[in-house]
mmCIF file of C-alpha atoms and ligand atoms in Angstrom:
data_model
loop_
_atom_site.group_PDB
_atom_site.id
_atom_site.type_symbol
_atom_site.label_atom_id
_atom_site.label_comp_id
_atom_site.label_asym_id
_atom_site.label_seq_id
_atom_site.Cartn_x
_atom_site.Cartn_y
_atom_site.Cartn_z
ATOM 1 C CA MET A 1 -60.901 -2.620 -56.364
ATOM 2 C CA THR A 2 -59.089 -5.180 -54.168
ATOM 3 C CA GLY A 3 -56.683 -4.304 -51.342
ATOM 4 C CA TYR A 4 -53.063 -3.421 -52.024
ATOM 5 C CA THR A 5 -49.743 -2.793 -50.280
ATOM 6 C CA THR A 6 -47.761 0.367 -51.127
ATOM 7 C CA PRO A 7 -45.034 2.518 -49.640
ATOM 8 C CA ALA A 8 -46.667 5.694 -48.400
ATOM 9 C CA LEU A 9 -46.027 9.070 -46.636
ATOM 10 C CA VAL A 10 -48.262 10.625 -44.169
ATOM 11 C CA LEU A 11 -49.316 14.116 -45.503
ATOM 12 C CA LYS A 12 -52.026 14.986 -43.104
ATOM 13 C CA ARG A 13 -54.127 13.484 -40.170
ATOM 14 C CA ILE A 14 -57.440 14.518 -38.887
ATOM 15 C CA ASP A 15 -59.264 13.282 -35.853
ATOM 16 C CA TYR A 16 -62.493 11.426 -36.770
ATOM 17 C CA GLY A 17 -64.883 10.876 -33.996
ATOM 18 C CA ASP A 18 -63.498 9.538 -30.740
ATOM 19 C CA HIS A 19 -61.591 6.604 -32.128
ATOM 20 C CA ASP A 20 -60.609 6.997 -35.703
ATOM 21 C CA LEU A 21 -58.236 9.084 -37.875
ATOM 22 C CA ILE A 22 -58.510 10.198 -41.407
ATOM 23 C CA ILE A 23 -55.195 10.218 -43.062
ATOM 24 C CA SER A 24 -54.143 11.689 -46.238
ATOM 25 C CA LEU A 25 -51.476 9.436 -47.554
ATOM 26 C CA PHE A 26 -49.151 10.009 -50.503
ATOM 27 C CA THR A 27 -48.831 6.533 -51.942
ATOM 28 C CA LEU A 28 -46.336 5.244 -54.392
ATOM 29 C CA ASP A 29 -48.807 3.131 -56.189
ATOM 30 C CA ARG A 30 -51.878 5.369 -56.370
ATOM 31 C CA GLY A 31 -50.809 8.855 -55.639
ATOM 32 C CA LYS A 32 -52.767 10.700 -52.962
ATOM 33 C CA VAL A 33 -55.330 8.647 -51.085
ATOM 34 C CA SER A 34 -57.434 9.568 -48.050
ATOM 35 C CA VAL A 35 -57.973 6.447 -45.811
ATOM 36 C CA ILE A 36 -59.605 5.924 -42.508
ATOM 37 C CA ALA A 37 -57.622 4.389 -39.664
ATOM 38 C CA LYS A 38 -60.070 2.675 -37.410
ATOM 39 C CA ALA A 39 -59.425 2.648 -33.703
ATOM 40 C CA ALA A 40 -56.132 4.574 -34.127
ATOM 41 C CA LYS A 41 -56.918 7.026 -31.517
ATOM 42 C CA LYS A 42 -58.594 4.613 -29.100
ATOM 43 C CA SER A 43 -55.915 1.972 -29.081
ATOM 44 C CA VAL A 44 -52.154 2.867 -29.509
ATOM 45 C CA LYS A 45 -51.669 -0.865 -29.904
ATOM 46 C CA ARG A 46 -53.645 -0.899 -33.105
ATOM 47 C CA PHE A 47 -51.013 0.965 -35.132
ATOM 48 C CA GLY A 48 -48.251 1.168 -32.613
ATOM 49 C CA GLY A 49 -48.258 5.184 -32.729
ATOM 50 C CA ILE A 50 -46.602 5.167 -36.162
ATOM 51 C CA LEU A 51 -49.244 7.305 -37.922
ATOM 52 C CA GLU A 52 -47.475 10.468 -37.402
ATOM 53 C CA LEU A 53 -46.957 13.249 -39.888
ATOM 54 C CA PHE A 54 -44.345 12.729 -42.504
ATOM 55 C CA THR A 55 -43.709 9.089 -41.392
ATOM 56 C CA ALA A 56 -42.883 6.766 -44.240
ATOM 57 C CA LEU A 57 -44.936 3.483 -44.079
ATOM 58 C CA GLU A 58 -45.633 0.378 -45.850
ATOM 59 C CA ALA A 59 -49.527 0.613 -45.918
ATOM 60 C CA VAL A 60 -51.980 -2.178 -46.561
ATOM 61 C CA ILE A 61 -55.195 -0.507 -47.925
ATOM 62 C CA LYS A 62 -58.566 -2.153 -48.401
ATOM 63 C CA PRO A 63 -61.677 -0.720 -50.087
ATOM 64 C CA GLY A 64 -64.252 0.756 -47.672
ATOM 65 C CA ARG A 65 -67.837 -0.570 -47.610
ATOM 66 C CA GLY A 66 -70.168 1.038 -50.049
ATOM 67 C CA LYS A 67 -69.135 4.674 -50.493
ATOM 68 C CA GLY A 68 -66.991 4.759 -47.386
ATOM 69 C CA LEU A 69 -63.367 5.693 -47.480
ATOM 70 C CA PRO A 70 -60.644 3.125 -48.110
ATOM 71 C CA VAL A 71 -59.467 1.561 -44.804
ATOM 72 C CA LEU A 72 -55.920 1.433 -43.591
ATOM 73 C CA GLN A 73 -55.821 -2.181 -42.581
ATOM 74 C CA GLU A 74 -52.158 -2.346 -41.488
ATOM 75 C CA ALA A 75 -49.059 -0.183 -41.537
ATOM 76 C CA ALA A 76 -45.443 -0.964 -41.003
ATOM 77 C CA LEU A 77 -42.862 1.744 -40.182
ATOM 78 C CA LEU A 78 -40.217 2.363 -42.974
ATOM 79 C CA GLN A 79 -38.788 5.625 -41.696
ATOM 80 C CA PRO A 80 -39.856 7.456 -38.470
ATOM 81 C CA PHE A 81 -38.068 10.875 -39.334
ATOM 82 C CA THR A 82 -37.721 11.544 -35.746
ATOM 83 C CA ASN A 83 -35.123 14.245 -36.317
ATOM 84 C CA ILE A 84 -37.688 16.250 -38.267
ATOM 85 C CA ARG A 85 -40.393 15.956 -35.657
ATOM 86 C CA SER A 86 -38.203 16.944 -32.689
ATOM 87 C CA ASP A 87 -37.104 20.217 -34.372
ATOM 88 C CA VAL A 88 -39.725 22.848 -34.861
ATOM 89 C CA ILE A 89 -37.930 24.537 -38.011
ATOM 90 C CA ARG A 90 -37.545 21.087 -39.784
ATOM 91 C CA THR A 91 -41.209 20.270 -38.826
ATOM 92 C CA ALA A 92 -42.187 23.728 -40.420
ATOM 93 C CA TYR A 93 -40.483 22.767 -43.662
ATOM 94 C CA ALA A 94 -41.680 19.315 -43.795
ATOM 95 C CA SER A 95 -45.338 20.594 -43.084
ATOM 96 C CA TYR A 96 -44.995 23.110 -45.949
ATOM 97 C CA TRP A 97 -43.797 20.533 -48.431
ATOM 98 C CA SER A 98 -46.526 18.106 -47.485
ATOM 99 C CA GLU A 99 -49.187 20.762 -47.620
ATOM 100 C CA LEU A 100 -48.099 21.554 -51.157
ATOM 101 C CA VAL A 101 -48.387 18.044 -52.244
ATOM 102 C CA ASN A 102 -51.518 17.496 -50.417
ATOM 103 C CA THR A 103 -53.208 20.691 -51.780
ATOM 104 C CA TRP A 104 -51.992 20.465 -55.322
ATOM 105 C CA MET A 105 -52.358 16.793 -56.165
ATOM 106 C CA GLU A 106 -55.485 15.077 -57.339
ATOM 107 C CA GLU A 107 -56.454 11.849 -55.580
ATOM 108 C CA TYR A 108 -55.500 8.643 -57.399
ATOM 109 C CA ASP A 109 -52.986 10.486 -59.652
ATOM 110 C CA ARG A 110 -49.864 8.336 -59.515
ATOM 111 C CA GLN A 111 -46.704 10.577 -59.391
ATOM 112 C CA ASP A 112 -43.509 8.527 -58.943
ATOM 113 C CA LEU A 113 -41.121 11.367 -59.334
ATOM 114 C CA ILE A 114 -42.898 13.636 -56.875
ATOM 115 C CA PHE A 115 -43.069 10.690 -54.462
ATOM 116 C CA GLN A 116 -39.285 10.314 -54.989
ATOM 117 C CA LEU A 117 -38.675 13.886 -54.512
ATOM 118 C CA LEU A 118 -40.634 14.156 -51.291
ATOM 119 C CA SER A 119 -39.209 10.970 -49.825
ATOM 120 C CA HIS A 120 -35.557 11.922 -50.596
ATOM 121 C CA LEU A 121 -35.883 15.431 -49.286
ATOM 122 C CA LEU A 122 -37.604 14.198 -46.028
ATOM 123 C CA GLU A 123 -34.586 11.803 -45.713
ATOM 124 C CA GLU A 124 -32.059 14.738 -46.257
ATOM 125 C CA LEU A 125 -34.012 17.024 -43.895
ATOM 126 C CA ASP A 126 -34.042 14.225 -41.186
ATOM 127 C CA ARG A 127 -30.254 13.627 -41.685
ATOM 128 C CA GLY A 128 -29.396 17.320 -41.647
ATOM 129 C CA GLY A 129 -26.207 18.746 -43.253
ATOM 130 C CA PHE A 130 -27.423 20.027 -46.605
ATOM 131 C CA GLY A 131 -29.253 23.090 -45.010
ATOM 132 C CA ASN A 132 -32.960 23.404 -44.611
ATOM 133 C CA ARG A 133 -33.264 26.493 -46.753
ATOM 134 C CA ALA A 134 -31.375 24.906 -49.718
ATOM 135 C CA LEU A 135 -33.453 21.783 -49.382
ATOM 136 C CA SER A 136 -36.714 23.801 -49.497
ATOM 137 C CA ILE A 137 -35.535 25.646 -52.688
ATOM 138 C CA LEU A 138 -34.720 22.343 -54.180
ATOM 139 C CA PHE A 139 -38.109 20.922 -53.253
ATOM 140 C CA GLN A 140 -40.088 23.820 -54.550
ATOM 141 C CA ILE A 141 -38.196 24.333 -57.896
ATOM 142 C CA ARG A 142 -38.505 20.590 -58.755
ATOM 143 C CA PHE A 143 -41.994 20.222 -57.400
ATOM 144 C CA MET A 144 -43.195 22.968 -59.732
ATOM 145 C CA ALA A 145 -41.310 21.598 -62.709
ATOM 146 C CA LEU A 146 -42.825 18.199 -62.120
ATOM 147 C CA SER A 147 -46.342 19.704 -61.665
ATOM 148 C CA GLY A 148 -46.007 21.440 -65.176
ATOM 149 C CA LEU A 149 -45.379 24.817 -63.641
ATOM 150 C CA ALA A 150 -41.638 25.181 -64.104
ATOM 151 C CA PRO A 151 -40.771 28.745 -64.132
ATOM 152 C CA ASN A 152 -38.857 30.169 -67.119
ATOM 153 C CA LEU A 153 -35.412 30.890 -65.702
ATOM 154 C CA SER A 154 -33.402 30.758 -68.959
ATOM 155 C CA GLN A 155 -34.519 33.722 -71.074
ATOM 156 C CA CYS A 156 -36.378 36.899 -70.956
ATOM 157 C CA SER A 157 -40.136 36.104 -71.242
ATOM 158 C CA ARG A 158 -40.727 39.280 -73.379
ATOM 159 C CA CYS A 159 -37.919 39.570 -75.827
ATOM 160 C CA GLY A 160 -36.827 35.956 -75.650
ATOM 161 C CA LEU A 161 -33.109 36.711 -75.289
ATOM 162 C CA ASP A 162 -31.060 34.052 -73.506
ATOM 163 C CA LEU A 163 -29.588 34.773 -70.079
ATOM 164 C CA ALA A 164 -26.099 34.764 -71.485
ATOM 165 C CA ARG A 165 -27.068 37.513 -74.077
ATOM 166 C CA LEU A 166 -28.735 39.823 -71.676
ATOM 167 C CA GLY A 167 -25.448 41.696 -70.925
ATOM 168 C CA SER A 168 -25.518 43.894 -67.859
ATOM 169 C CA ARG A 169 -29.398 44.328 -67.986
ATOM 170 C CA GLU A 170 -31.092 43.954 -64.513
ATOM 171 C CA ILE A 171 -33.251 40.750 -64.341
ATOM 172 C CA TYR A 172 -36.470 40.296 -62.485
ATOM 173 C CA PHE A 173 -38.670 37.422 -62.016
ATOM 174 C CA SER A 174 -42.411 38.279 -62.900
ATOM 175 C CA LEU A 175 -44.817 36.193 -60.782
ATOM 176 C CA ALA A 176 -47.751 36.828 -63.188
ATOM 177 C CA GLY A 177 -45.517 35.938 -66.204
ATOM 178 C CA GLY A 178 -43.945 32.912 -64.569
ATOM 179 C CA GLY A 179 -40.525 33.733 -65.776
ATOM 180 C CA ILE A 180 -37.590 36.265 -65.889
ATOM 181 C CA VAL A 181 -37.967 39.677 -67.542
ATOM 182 C CA CYS A 182 -34.942 41.830 -68.491
ATOM 183 C CA GLY A 183 -34.634 45.549 -67.468
ATOM 184 C CA GLU A 184 -34.813 46.769 -71.128
ATOM 185 C CA CYS A 185 -38.237 45.185 -71.631
ATOM 186 C CA GLY A 186 -39.369 47.463 -68.863
ATOM 187 C CA SER A 187 -40.992 46.789 -65.622
ATOM 188 C CA PRO A 188 -42.912 43.515 -65.582
ATOM 189 C CA GLY A 189 -45.564 45.127 -63.557
ATOM 190 C CA GLY A 190 -47.248 43.317 -60.641
ATOM 191 C CA ARG A 191 -45.149 41.518 -57.970
ATOM 192 C CA ARG A 192 -41.605 40.878 -58.980
ATOM 193 C CA VAL A 193 -38.471 39.568 -57.441
ATOM 194 C CA ALA A 194 -34.942 40.782 -58.245
ATOM 195 C CA LEU A 195 -32.582 37.880 -59.082
ATOM 196 C CA SER A 196 -28.766 37.935 -59.653
ATOM 197 C CA ARG A 197 -27.282 35.845 -62.611
ATOM 198 C CA GLY A 198 -25.562 33.551 -60.111
ATOM 199 C CA THR A 199 -28.909 32.551 -58.434
ATOM 200 C CA LEU A 200 -30.564 32.133 -61.763
ATOM 201 C CA LYS A 201 -27.909 29.871 -62.886
ATOM 202 C CA GLN A 202 -28.060 27.658 -59.752
ATOM 203 C CA LEU A 203 -31.926 27.555 -59.882
ATOM 204 C CA ALA A 204 -31.913 26.624 -63.503
ATOM 205 C CA TRP A 205 -29.438 23.880 -62.767
ATOM 206 C CA ILE A 206 -31.349 22.384 -60.038
ATOM 207 C CA GLN A 207 -34.482 22.510 -62.058
ATOM 208 C CA ARG A 208 -32.891 20.361 -64.900
ATOM 209 C CA GLY A 209 -29.973 18.341 -63.332
ATOM 210 C CA SER A 210 -30.223 15.056 -61.497
ATOM 211 C CA LEU A 211 -31.559 15.120 -57.884
ATOM 212 C CA GLY A 212 -28.365 13.374 -56.640
ATOM 213 C CA LYS A 213 -26.082 15.961 -58.109
ATOM 214 C CA ALA A 214 -28.326 18.918 -56.970
ATOM 215 C CA LEU A 215 -27.949 17.599 -53.346
ATOM 216 C CA ARG A 216 -24.149 18.088 -53.680
ATOM 217 C CA LEU A 217 -24.506 21.779 -54.938
ATOM 218 C CA GLN A 218 -23.192 24.600 -52.634
ATOM 219 C CA PHE A 219 -25.543 27.604 -52.520
ATOM 220 C CA SER A 220 -24.156 31.059 -51.882
ATOM 221 C CA GLN A 221 -25.862 33.117 -49.262
ATOM 222 C CA GLN A 222 -27.271 35.313 -51.944
ATOM 223 C CA ALA A 223 -28.620 32.489 -53.974
ATOM 224 C CA LEU A 224 -30.211 31.071 -50.711
ATOM 225 C CA ALA A 225 -31.886 34.419 -49.899
ATOM 226 C CA GLU A 226 -33.041 35.243 -53.465
ATOM 227 C CA GLY A 227 -33.993 31.634 -54.266
ATOM 228 C CA LEU A 228 -36.129 31.245 -51.150
ATOM 229 C CA THR A 229 -37.885 34.663 -51.790
ATOM 230 C CA LEU A 230 -38.635 33.652 -55.351
ATOM 231 C CA CYS A 231 -39.958 30.165 -54.374
ATOM 232 C CA GLU A 232 -42.073 31.229 -51.512
ATOM 233 C CA ALA A 233 -43.736 34.200 -53.664
ATOM 234 C CA PHE A 234 -44.114 32.042 -56.821
ATOM 235 C CA VAL A 235 -45.618 28.873 -55.319
ATOM 236 C CA PRO A 236 -48.572 30.719 -53.304
ATOM 237 C CA TYR A 237 -49.036 32.844 -56.353
ATOM 238 C CA HIS A 238 -49.871 29.829 -58.448
ATOM 239 C CA LEU A 239 -51.831 28.150 -55.686
ATOM 240 C CA GLY A 240 -54.022 31.100 -55.410
ATOM 241 C CA LYS A 241 -53.584 31.258 -51.718
ATOM 242 C CA GLU A 242 -50.804 31.366 -48.936
ATOM 243 C CA PRO A 243 -50.508 27.849 -47.543
ATOM 244 C CA LYS A 244 -51.012 27.908 -43.652
ATOM 245 C CA SER A 245 -47.832 26.057 -43.148
ATOM 246 C CA LEU A 246 -45.873 28.740 -44.915
ATOM 247 C CA LYS A 247 -47.205 31.413 -42.498
ATOM 248 C CA PHE A 248 -46.073 29.101 -39.675
ATOM 249 C CA LEU A 249 -42.610 28.580 -41.322
ATOM 250 C CA ARG A 250 -42.090 32.330 -41.741
ATOM 251 C CA GLN A 251 -42.978 32.935 -38.009
ATOM 252 C CA MET A 252 -40.588 30.181 -36.958
ATOM 253 C CA ARG A 253 -37.718 31.452 -39.075
ATOM 254 C CA GLN A 254 -37.762 34.976 -37.597
HETATM 255 ZN ZN1 ZN B 1 -36.201 41.325 -72.493
#
């Protein structure tokens, strides 16, 4: 493997010894890659202090020696996202999204669409204006769909009836079933989330529509509340654990 240059987002950074950092990068070219940034702690000059969380970089990565980690040779700043890092709530959302990507993705599994999603939504979060909660719903719904875990939001998972044909029946989301269940098919059992039709339509739309159009959508207060409850229950359920950053996000939001 020779060296390569790629756009990358900083997902995680860990101190390594007195001088170095180990950085989990989400690269466009190779997916998630752990690299060592030598002397990054010892000398600010070495990387100019740009190896911060969520930062978008142009990274030059060289293979490590023997079985050593690849080395971050150089990095140039593409986007600092300073508005995210100067705001604790925005930091909490960005940390949560980064942890999902970092936890869920395999190393060296190129994922252009997930890279595009995270880059775009970090830009929107930095710019402000769309609403942090709506952005987080958008991130989670589309991330799950791109990871092959799209929740079924269009028909009852038991009787198979489309949303439009469920009449006035109540609708729940079953975490274990990964989809909606109508009131007539009985209690889905286990953990469930009640959802209104308006919310379901919006969620189904942002799951399938273009990202550009989804970013122009107006969410009702009810859709924000229900959508966030659903996503933040469904995602940890499928991860099999509650991300640390989600606990932090919940504390910060209170
Ligand atoms: Zn049903």
